[in-house]
Each structure stands twice: as structure tokens, then as C-alpha cells.
XYZ file of N, CA and C in Angstrom:
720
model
N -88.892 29.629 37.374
C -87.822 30.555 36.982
C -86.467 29.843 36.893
N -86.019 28.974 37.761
C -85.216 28.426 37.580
C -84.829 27.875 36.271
N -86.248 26.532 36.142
C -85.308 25.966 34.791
C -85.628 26.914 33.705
N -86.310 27.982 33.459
C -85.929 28.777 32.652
C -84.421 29.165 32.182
N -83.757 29.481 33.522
C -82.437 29.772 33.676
C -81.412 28.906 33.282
N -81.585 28.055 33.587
C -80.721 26.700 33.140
C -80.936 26.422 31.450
N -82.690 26.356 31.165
C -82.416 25.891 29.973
C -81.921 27.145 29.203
N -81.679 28.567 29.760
C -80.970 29.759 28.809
C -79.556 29.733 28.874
N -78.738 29.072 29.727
C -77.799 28.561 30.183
C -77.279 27.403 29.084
N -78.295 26.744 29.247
C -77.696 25.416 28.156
C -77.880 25.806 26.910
N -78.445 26.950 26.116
C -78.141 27.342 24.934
C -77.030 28.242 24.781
N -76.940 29.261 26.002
C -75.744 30.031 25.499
C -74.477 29.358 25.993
N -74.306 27.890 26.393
C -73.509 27.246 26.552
C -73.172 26.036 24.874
N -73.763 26.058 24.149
C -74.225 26.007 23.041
C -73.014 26.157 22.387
N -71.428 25.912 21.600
C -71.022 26.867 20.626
C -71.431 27.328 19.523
N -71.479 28.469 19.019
C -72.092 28.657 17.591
C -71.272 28.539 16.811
N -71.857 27.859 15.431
C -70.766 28.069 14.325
C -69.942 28.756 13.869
N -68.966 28.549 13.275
C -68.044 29.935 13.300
C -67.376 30.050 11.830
N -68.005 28.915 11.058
C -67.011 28.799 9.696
C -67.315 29.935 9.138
N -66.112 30.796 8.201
C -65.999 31.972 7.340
C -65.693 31.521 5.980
N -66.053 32.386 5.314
C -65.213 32.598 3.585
C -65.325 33.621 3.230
N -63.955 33.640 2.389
C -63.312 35.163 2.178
C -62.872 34.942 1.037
N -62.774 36.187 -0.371
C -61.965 36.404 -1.253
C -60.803 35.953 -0.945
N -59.764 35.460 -1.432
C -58.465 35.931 -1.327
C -57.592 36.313 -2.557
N -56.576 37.275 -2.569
C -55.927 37.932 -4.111
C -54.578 37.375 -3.567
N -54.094 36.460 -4.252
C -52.156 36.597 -3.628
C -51.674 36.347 -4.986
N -50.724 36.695 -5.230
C -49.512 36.806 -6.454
C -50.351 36.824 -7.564
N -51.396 38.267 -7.613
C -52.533 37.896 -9.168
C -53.350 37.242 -9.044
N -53.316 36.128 -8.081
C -54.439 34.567 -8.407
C -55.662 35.187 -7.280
N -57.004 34.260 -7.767
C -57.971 34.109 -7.323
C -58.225 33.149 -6.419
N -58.820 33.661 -4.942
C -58.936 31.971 -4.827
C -59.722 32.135 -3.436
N -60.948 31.828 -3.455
C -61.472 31.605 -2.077
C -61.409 30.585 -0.688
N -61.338 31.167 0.399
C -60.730 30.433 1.452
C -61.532 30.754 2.895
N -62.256 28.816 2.832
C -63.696 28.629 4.230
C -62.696 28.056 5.245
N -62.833 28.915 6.815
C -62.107 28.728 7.650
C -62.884 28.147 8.543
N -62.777 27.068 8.890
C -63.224 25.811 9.694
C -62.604 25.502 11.139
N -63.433 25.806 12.361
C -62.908 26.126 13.611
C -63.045 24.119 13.644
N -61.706 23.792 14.459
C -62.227 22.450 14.980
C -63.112 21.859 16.249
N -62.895 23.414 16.846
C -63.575 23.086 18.116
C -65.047 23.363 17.836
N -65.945 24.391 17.121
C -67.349 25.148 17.272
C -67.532 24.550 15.977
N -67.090 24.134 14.576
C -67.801 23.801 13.853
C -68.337 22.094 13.516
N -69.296 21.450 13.233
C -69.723 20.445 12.978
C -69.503 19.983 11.699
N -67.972 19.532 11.496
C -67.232 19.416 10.178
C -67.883 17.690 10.078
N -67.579 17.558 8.947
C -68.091 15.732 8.755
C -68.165 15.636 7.013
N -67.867 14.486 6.710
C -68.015 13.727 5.267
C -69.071 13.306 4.753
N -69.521 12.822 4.051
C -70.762 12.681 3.262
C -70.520 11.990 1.399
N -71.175 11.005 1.740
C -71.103 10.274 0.552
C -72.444 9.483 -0.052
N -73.159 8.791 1.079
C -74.145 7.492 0.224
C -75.497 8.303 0.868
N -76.711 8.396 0.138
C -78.144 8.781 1.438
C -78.646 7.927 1.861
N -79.537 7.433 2.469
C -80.263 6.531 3.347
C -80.292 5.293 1.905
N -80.620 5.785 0.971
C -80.719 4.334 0.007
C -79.396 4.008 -0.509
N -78.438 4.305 -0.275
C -77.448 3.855 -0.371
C -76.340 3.976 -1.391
N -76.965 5.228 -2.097
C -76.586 5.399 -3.253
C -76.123 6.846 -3.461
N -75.141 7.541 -3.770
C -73.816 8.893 -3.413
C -75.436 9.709 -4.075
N -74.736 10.522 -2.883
C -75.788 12.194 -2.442
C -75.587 12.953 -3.505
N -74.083 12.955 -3.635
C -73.767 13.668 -5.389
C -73.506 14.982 -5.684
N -74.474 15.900 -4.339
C -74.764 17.237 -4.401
C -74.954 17.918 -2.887
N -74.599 19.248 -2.787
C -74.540 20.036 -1.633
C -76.360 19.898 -1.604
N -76.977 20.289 -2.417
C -78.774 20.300 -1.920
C -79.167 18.784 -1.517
N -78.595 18.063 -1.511
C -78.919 16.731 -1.536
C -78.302 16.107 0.375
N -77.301 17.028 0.685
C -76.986 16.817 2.222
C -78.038 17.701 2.746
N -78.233 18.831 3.035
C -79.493 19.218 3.351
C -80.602 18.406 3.486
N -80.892 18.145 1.962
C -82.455 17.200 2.415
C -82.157 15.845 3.356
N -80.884 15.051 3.326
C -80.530 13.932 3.975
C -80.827 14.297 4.982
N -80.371 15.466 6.057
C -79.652 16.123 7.141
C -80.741 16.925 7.996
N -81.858 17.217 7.282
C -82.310 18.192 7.624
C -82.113 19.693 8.270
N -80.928 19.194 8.325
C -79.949 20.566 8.581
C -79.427 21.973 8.039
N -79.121 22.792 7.975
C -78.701 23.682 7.145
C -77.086 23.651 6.495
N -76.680 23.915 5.234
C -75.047 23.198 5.094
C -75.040 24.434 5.624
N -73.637 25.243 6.052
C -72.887 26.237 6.115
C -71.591 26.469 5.040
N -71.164 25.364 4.877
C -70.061 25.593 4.067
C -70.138 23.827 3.449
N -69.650 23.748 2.139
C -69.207 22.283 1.034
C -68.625 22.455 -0.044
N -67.880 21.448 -0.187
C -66.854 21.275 -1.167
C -66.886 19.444 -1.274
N -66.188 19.315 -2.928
C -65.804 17.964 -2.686
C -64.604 17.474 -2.081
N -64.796 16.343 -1.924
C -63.737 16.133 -0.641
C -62.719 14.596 -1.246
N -62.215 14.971 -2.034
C -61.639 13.238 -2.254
C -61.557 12.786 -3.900
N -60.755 11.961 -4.356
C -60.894 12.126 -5.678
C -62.257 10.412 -5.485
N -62.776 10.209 -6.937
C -64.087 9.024 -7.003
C -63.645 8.402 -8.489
N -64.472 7.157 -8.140
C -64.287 6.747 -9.411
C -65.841 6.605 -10.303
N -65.997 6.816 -11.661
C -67.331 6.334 -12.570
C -68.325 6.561 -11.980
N -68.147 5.560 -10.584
C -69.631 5.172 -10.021
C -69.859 6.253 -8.815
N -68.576 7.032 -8.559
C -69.146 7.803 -7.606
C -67.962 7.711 -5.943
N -67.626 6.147 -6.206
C -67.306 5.770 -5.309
C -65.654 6.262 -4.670
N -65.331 6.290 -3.589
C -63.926 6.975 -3.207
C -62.612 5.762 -4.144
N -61.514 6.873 -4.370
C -60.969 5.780 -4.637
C -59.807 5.093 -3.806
N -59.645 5.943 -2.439
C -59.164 5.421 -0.813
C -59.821 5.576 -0.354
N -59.164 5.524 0.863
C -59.996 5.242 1.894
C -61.385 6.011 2.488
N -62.249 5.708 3.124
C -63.475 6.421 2.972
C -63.709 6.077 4.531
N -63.861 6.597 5.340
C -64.878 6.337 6.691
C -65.623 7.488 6.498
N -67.027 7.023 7.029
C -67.959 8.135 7.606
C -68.856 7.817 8.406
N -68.675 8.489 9.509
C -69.521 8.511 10.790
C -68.713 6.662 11.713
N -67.838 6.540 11.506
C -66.952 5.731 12.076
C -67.166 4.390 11.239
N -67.924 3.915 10.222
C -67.556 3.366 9.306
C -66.959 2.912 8.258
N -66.095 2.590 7.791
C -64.821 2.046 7.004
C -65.725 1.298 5.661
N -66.165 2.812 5.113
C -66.234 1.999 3.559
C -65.577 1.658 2.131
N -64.645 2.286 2.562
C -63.313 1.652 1.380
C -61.979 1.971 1.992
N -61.084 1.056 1.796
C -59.824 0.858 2.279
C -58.869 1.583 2.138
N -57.842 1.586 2.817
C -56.449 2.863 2.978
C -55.419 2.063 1.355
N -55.541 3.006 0.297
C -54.859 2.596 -0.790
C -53.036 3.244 -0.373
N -52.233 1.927 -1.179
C -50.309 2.137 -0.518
C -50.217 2.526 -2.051
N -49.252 2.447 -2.071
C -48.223 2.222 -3.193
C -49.180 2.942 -4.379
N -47.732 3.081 -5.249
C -48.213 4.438 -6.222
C -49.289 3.386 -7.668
N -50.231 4.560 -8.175
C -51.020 4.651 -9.198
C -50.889 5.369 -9.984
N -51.816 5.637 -10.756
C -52.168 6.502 -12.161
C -52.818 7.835 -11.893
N -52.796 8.553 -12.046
C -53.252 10.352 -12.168
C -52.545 10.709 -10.909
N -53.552 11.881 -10.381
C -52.892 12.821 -9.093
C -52.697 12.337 -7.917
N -53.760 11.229 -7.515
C -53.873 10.183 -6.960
C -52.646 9.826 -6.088
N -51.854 9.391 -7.195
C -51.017 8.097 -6.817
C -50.075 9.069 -6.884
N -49.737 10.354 -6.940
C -48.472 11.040 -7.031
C -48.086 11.100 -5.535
N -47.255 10.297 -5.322
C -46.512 10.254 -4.159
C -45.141 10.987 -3.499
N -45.702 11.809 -2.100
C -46.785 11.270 -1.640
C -47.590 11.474 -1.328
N -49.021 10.719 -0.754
C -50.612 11.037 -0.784
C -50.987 11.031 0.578
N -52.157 11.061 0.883
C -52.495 11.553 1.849
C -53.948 11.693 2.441
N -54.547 12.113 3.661
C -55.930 11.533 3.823
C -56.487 12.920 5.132
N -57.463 13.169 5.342
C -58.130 14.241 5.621
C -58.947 13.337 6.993
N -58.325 13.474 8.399
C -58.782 12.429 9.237
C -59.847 13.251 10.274
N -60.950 13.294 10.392
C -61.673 14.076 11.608
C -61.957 12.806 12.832
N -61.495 13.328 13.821
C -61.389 12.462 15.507
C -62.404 13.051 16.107
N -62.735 12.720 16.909
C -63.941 12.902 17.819
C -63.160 14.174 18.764
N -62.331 15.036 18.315
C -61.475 15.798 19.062
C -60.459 16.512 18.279
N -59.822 16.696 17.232
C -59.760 17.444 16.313
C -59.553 17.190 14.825
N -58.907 17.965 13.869
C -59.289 17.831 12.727
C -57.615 17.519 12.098
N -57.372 16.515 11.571
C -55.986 15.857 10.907
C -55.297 15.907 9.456
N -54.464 16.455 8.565
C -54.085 16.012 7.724
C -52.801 14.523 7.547
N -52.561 13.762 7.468
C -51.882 13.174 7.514
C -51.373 12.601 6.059
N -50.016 12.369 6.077
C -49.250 12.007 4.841
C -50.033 9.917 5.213
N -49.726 9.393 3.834
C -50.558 8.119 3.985
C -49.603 7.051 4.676
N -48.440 7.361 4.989
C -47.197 6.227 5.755
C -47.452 6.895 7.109
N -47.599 7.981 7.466
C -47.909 8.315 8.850
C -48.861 7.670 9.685
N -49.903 7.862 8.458
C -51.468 6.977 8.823
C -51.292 5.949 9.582
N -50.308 4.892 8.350
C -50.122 3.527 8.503
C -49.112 3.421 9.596
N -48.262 4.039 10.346
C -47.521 3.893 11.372
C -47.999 4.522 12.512
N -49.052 5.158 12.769
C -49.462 5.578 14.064
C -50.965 6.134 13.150
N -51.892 5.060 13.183
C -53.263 5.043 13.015
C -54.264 6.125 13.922
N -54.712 6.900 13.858
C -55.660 7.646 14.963
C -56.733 6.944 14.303
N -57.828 6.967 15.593
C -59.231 6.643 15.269
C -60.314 7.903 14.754
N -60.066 7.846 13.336
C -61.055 8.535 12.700
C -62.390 8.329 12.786
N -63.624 9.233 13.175
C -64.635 9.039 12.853
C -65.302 9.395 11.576
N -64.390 9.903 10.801
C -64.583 10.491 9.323
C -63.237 10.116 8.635
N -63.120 10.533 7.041
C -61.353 9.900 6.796
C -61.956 10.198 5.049
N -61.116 10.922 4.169
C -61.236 11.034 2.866
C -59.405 11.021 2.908
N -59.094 9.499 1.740
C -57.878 9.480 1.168
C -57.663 10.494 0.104
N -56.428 11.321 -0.020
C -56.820 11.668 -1.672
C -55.420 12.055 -1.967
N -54.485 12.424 -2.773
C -53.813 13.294 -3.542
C -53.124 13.896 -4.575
N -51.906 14.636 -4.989
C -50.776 14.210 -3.425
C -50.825 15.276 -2.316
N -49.892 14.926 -1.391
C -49.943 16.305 -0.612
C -49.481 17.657 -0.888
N -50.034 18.503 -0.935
C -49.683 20.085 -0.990
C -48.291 20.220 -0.112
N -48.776 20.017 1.216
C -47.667 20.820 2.022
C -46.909 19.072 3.321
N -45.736 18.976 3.120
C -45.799 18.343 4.562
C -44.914 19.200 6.050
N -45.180 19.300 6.405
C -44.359 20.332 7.350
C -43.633 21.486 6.850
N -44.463 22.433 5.985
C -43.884 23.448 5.261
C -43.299 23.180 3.842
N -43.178 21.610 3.621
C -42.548 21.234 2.712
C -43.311 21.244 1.238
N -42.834 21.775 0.018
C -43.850 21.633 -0.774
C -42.908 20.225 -1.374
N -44.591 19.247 -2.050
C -44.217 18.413 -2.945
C -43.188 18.047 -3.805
N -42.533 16.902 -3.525
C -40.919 17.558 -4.628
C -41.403 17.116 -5.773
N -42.077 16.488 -6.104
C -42.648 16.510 -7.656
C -43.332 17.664 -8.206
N -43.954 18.623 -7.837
C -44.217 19.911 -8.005
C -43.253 21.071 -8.461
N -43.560 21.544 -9.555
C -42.241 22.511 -10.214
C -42.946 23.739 -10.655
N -42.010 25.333 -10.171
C -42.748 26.514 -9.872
C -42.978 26.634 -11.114
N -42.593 26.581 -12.767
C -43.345 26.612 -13.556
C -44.359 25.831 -14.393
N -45.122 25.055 -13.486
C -45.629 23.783 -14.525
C -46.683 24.494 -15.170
N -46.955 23.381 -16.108
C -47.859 24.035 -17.325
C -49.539 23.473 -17.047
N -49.999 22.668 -16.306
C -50.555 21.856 -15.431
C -51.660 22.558 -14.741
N -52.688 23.282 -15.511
C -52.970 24.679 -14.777
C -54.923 23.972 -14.912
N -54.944 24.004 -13.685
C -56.679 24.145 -13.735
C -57.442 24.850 -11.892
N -58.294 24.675 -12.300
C -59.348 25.026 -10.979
C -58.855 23.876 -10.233
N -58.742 24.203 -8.721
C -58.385 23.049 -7.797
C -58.943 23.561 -6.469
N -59.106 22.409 -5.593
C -59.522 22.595 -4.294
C -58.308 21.822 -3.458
N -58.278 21.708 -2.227
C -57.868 21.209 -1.045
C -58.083 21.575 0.398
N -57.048 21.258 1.509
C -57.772 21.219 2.655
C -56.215 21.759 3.449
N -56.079 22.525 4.071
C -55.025 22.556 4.829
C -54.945 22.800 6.536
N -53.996 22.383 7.578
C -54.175 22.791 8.687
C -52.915 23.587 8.885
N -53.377 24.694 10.296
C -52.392 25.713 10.736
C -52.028 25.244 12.208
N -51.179 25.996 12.734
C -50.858 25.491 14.232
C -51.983 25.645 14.746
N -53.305 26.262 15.151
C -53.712 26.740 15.329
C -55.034 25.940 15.800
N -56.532 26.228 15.552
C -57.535 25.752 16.221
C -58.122 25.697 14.441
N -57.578 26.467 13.139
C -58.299 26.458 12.329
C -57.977 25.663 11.392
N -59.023 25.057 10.188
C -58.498 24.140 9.014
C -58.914 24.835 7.905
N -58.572 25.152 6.801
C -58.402 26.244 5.750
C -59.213 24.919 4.455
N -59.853 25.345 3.954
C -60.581 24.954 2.462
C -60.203 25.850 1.587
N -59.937 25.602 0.499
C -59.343 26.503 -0.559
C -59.738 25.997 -1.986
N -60.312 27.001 -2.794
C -60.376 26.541 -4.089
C -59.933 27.747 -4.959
N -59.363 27.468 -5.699
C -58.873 28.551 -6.674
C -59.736 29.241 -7.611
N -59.771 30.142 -7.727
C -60.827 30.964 -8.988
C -60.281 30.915 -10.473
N -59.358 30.911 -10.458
C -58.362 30.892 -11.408
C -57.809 29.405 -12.141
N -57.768 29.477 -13.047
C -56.519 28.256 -13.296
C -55.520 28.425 -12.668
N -54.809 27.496 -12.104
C -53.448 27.452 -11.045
C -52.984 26.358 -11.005
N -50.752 25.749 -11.510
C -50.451 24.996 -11.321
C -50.268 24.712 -9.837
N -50.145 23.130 -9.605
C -49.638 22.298 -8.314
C -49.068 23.218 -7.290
N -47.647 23.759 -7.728
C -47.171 24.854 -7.493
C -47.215 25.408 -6.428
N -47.612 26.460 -7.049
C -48.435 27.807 -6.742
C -49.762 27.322 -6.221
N -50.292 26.464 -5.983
C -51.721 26.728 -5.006
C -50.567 25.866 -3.649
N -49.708 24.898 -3.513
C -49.166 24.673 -2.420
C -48.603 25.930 -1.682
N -48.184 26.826 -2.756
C -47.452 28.348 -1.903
C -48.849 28.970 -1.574
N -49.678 28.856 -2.346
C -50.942 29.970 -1.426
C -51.179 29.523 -0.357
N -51.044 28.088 0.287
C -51.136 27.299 1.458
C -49.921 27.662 2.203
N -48.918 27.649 1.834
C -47.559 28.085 2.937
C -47.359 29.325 2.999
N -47.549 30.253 2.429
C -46.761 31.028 2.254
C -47.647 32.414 2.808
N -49.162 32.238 2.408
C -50.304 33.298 2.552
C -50.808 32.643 3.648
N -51.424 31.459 3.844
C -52.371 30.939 4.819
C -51.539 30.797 5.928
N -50.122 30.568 5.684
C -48.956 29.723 6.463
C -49.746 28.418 7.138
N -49.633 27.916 6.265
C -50.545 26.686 6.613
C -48.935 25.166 6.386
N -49.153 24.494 7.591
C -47.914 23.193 7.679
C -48.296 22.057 7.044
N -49.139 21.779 7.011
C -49.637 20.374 6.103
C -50.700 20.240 5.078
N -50.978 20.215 4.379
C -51.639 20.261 2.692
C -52.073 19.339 2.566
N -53.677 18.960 1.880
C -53.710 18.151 0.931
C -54.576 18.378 -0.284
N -54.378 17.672 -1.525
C -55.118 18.412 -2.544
C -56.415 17.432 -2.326
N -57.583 17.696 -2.982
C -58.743 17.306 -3.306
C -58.944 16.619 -4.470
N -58.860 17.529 -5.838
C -59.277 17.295 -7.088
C -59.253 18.747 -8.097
N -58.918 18.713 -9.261
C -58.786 19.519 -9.921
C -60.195 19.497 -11.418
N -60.559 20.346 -12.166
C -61.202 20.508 -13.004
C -62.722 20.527 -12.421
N -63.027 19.224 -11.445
C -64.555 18.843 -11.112
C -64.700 20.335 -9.633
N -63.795 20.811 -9.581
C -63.818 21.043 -8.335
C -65.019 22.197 -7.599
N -65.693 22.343 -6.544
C -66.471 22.766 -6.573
C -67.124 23.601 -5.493
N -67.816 24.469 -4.774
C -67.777 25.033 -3.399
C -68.780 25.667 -3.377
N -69.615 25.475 -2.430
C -71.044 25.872 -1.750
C -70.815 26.973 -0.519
N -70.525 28.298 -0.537
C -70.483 28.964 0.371
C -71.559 30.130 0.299
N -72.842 30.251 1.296
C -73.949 30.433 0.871
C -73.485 31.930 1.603
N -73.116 31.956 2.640
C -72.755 33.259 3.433
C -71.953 34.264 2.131
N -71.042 33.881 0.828
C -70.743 34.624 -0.390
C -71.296 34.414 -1.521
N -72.861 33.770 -1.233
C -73.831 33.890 -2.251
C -73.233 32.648 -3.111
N -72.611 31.778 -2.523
C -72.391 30.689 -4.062
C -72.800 29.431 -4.339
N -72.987 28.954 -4.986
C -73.327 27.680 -5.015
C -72.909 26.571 -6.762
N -71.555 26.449 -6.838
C -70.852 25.970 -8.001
C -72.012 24.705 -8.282
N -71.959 24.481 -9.817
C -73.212 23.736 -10.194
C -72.262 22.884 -10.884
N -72.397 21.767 -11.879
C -71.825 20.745 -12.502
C -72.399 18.926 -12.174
N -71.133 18.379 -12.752
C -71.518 16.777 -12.602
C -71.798 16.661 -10.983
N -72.504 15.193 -11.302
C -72.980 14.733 -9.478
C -71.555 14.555 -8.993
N -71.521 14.435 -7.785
C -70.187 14.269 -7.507
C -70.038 13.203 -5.807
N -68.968 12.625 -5.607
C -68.695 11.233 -4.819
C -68.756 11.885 -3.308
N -67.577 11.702 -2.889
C -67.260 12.234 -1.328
C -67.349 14.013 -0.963
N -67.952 14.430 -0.100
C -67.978 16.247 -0.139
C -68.093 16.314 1.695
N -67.415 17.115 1.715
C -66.935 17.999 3.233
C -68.021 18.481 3.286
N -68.359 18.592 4.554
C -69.668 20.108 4.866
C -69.478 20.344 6.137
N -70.034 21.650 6.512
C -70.225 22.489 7.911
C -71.605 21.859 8.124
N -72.490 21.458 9.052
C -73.894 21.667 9.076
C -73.949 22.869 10.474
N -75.590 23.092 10.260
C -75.785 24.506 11.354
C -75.863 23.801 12.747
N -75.878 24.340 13.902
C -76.131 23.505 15.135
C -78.122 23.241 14.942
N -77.939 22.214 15.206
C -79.113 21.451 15.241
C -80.518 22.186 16.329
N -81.498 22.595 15.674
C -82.415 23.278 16.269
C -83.328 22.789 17.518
């Protein structure tokens, strides 16, 4: 009877997952939003499978994982082959490097920024922050520019741009939660940084990728289909 007790003990000592997704309607726009606990959910990156070559697809972490996803999105902008085009850790490995100084597309619109998970909570960081007080990531997708930095929207960002597509990103609140967001709608730079400050009240932003963008939330029946795709966020279920 005892270790009965104990081992019922060590499951309901267990946290259960807790990630959500929800409609959201703000100023007209569309836009769904997966709320990611840092403490109860099993957040993590995903890029290459055992042969070494990008997973590409939400059904494709599953079969790696044997796990169940809960929630995915892509996570990072890639290049041709698939590959990140900053920095990349996963599972405390460093497979492509922390990119400085400005580039070509959304990328390099400075400034940029990187999506850091610690063995203890979940980080947005601007990319000079990174580089002046490094945390040890066990996960890490470079990408941008940033949406939000301390409430701040992007000063290259202008409330009427013409610049309008499907977009994803990642934002954090004071709080215990990290916000995923993809728009339903076409939506400039803008206006998806205000759906992050202003609705989510969310302090730090970063964008993902626009046009490819994509989201697996099975709890609202979805599962966005398209090209294979490089780096992708996921929830997995607690392990059986």
C-alpha cells in the first residue's frame, strides 16, 4: 500500500501541461494566440531528425519524439536548405552562430533578436543584450527584428505601412506566461507589435517570419499545411 501511495504521489506531483489557444479579434484583425506556461510546459526547438537532415514539419516532431506535439509554429527565419540563418542551439548544442551587424530582408532590420529557453525560464532578448550578458541557453532561435523592447515598438516600424502579410512571433509578459501569435489576417509590422503591447501587454517582442508562417494547434482543430520548413517551437505532452 505504501508504494502505491508514493507512486500516486509522484504522478500527481507531475505538472500537467497547460499550453492554451484562443481566437483573438483586436482593432478588426484576426489573430490566434498559444499561451505557453514556463514553468508546466515542455517548450523546446526542433530542427535536424536523427539523420540529420531538418524535420521540416509538425508530423515529423511527433514521429522523432514519440511524443504528442501540443502546440507548433515556425520558429526563426532559414535559408534554401532549411538551415537557421542565426543562431541556432538545440538541446544545448550550438549549431549556427549569433549573427551582428545589419543584413538584407527582415532579418537584419535592426534591431534583432533571439528566443532563449534556460533550464529555468523562457527569454526574449534584443541581440546586443545577448552579446553583453550571455545566459546559458539550452535552446536559442535568432530571428527578426524585434516587435517590442520594453514596451517599445520598433522605430523602423510605421502605423501605416503598406507591408501587409500573415506573420507569426513570440512575446513575453511580466508574468509566468510566453504568448505565440500568428495573425489570420494580413497585418503590417505595426499593428501586430500593438497586438503584442497593447492587447497581450506583452514587454518584449520578437517576430518569426512572415508569408511561410504557420501553426499547429490541435486543441482548435488546426494544422496549417505548406512548404517544409527549418527551425519550429513545440509544446510536447508529459512523457507517458
Amino acid at each position: 500500500m505504501k508504494h502505491i501511495l508514493l507512486a500516486l504521489l509522484a504522478v500527481c506531483a507531475t505538472p500537467a501541461a497547460s499550453v492554451t489557444c484562443r481566437e483573438d479579434i483586436w482593432q478588426d484583425q484576426s489573430y490566434t494566440t498559444c499561451v505557453v506556461s514556463q514553468k508546466n510546459d515542455d517548450l523546446r526547438l526542433f530542427l535536424n531528425g536523427p539523420d540529420g537532415t531538418p524535420l521540416g514539419s509538425f508530423a515529423a516532431i511527433e514521429k522523432a519524439t514519440g511524443r504528442q506535439v501540443l502546440f507548433a509554429m515556425n520558429a526563426g527565419m532559414y535559408h534554401p536548405d532549411r538551415q537557421p540563418v542565426g543562431l541556432y542551439i538545440e538541446d544545448g548544442e550550438q549549431i549556427k552562430r549569433l549573427v551582428t551587424g545589419g543584413s538584407k530582408g527582415n532579418f537584419g532590420m535592426l534591431p534583432n533578436g533571439l528566443m532563449c529557453i534556460t533550464d529555468f525560464d523562457v527569454r526574449i532578448l534584443e541581440t546586443g543584450d545577448y552579446l553583453n550578458d550571455t545566459p546559458t541557453c539550452r535552446y536559442a532561435t535568432q530571428s527578426g527584428p524585434m516587435l517590442l523592447m520594453g514596451d517599445q515598438i520598433h522605430p523602423r516600424f510605421i502605423p501605416d505601412g503598406s507591408s501587409r502579410f500573415i506573420r507569426n512571433g513570440v512575446g513575453m509578459s511580466w508574468n509566468d506566461e510566453v504568448y505565440f501569435v500568428i495573425s489570420n489576417d494580413p497585418v503590417n509590422f505595426y499593428d501586430f507589435a500593438r497586438f503584442f503591447r497593447d492587447h497581450l501587454k506583452v514587454h518584449n517582442a520578437l517576430y518569426f517570419d512572415g508569408k511561410i508562417s504557420r501553426l499547429y494547434a490541435p486543441s482548435l482543430g488546426r494544422s496549417d499545411f505548406g512548404f517544409l520548413m527549418g527551425p519550429m517551437v513545440a509544446v510536447l505532452a508529459p512523457a507517458e
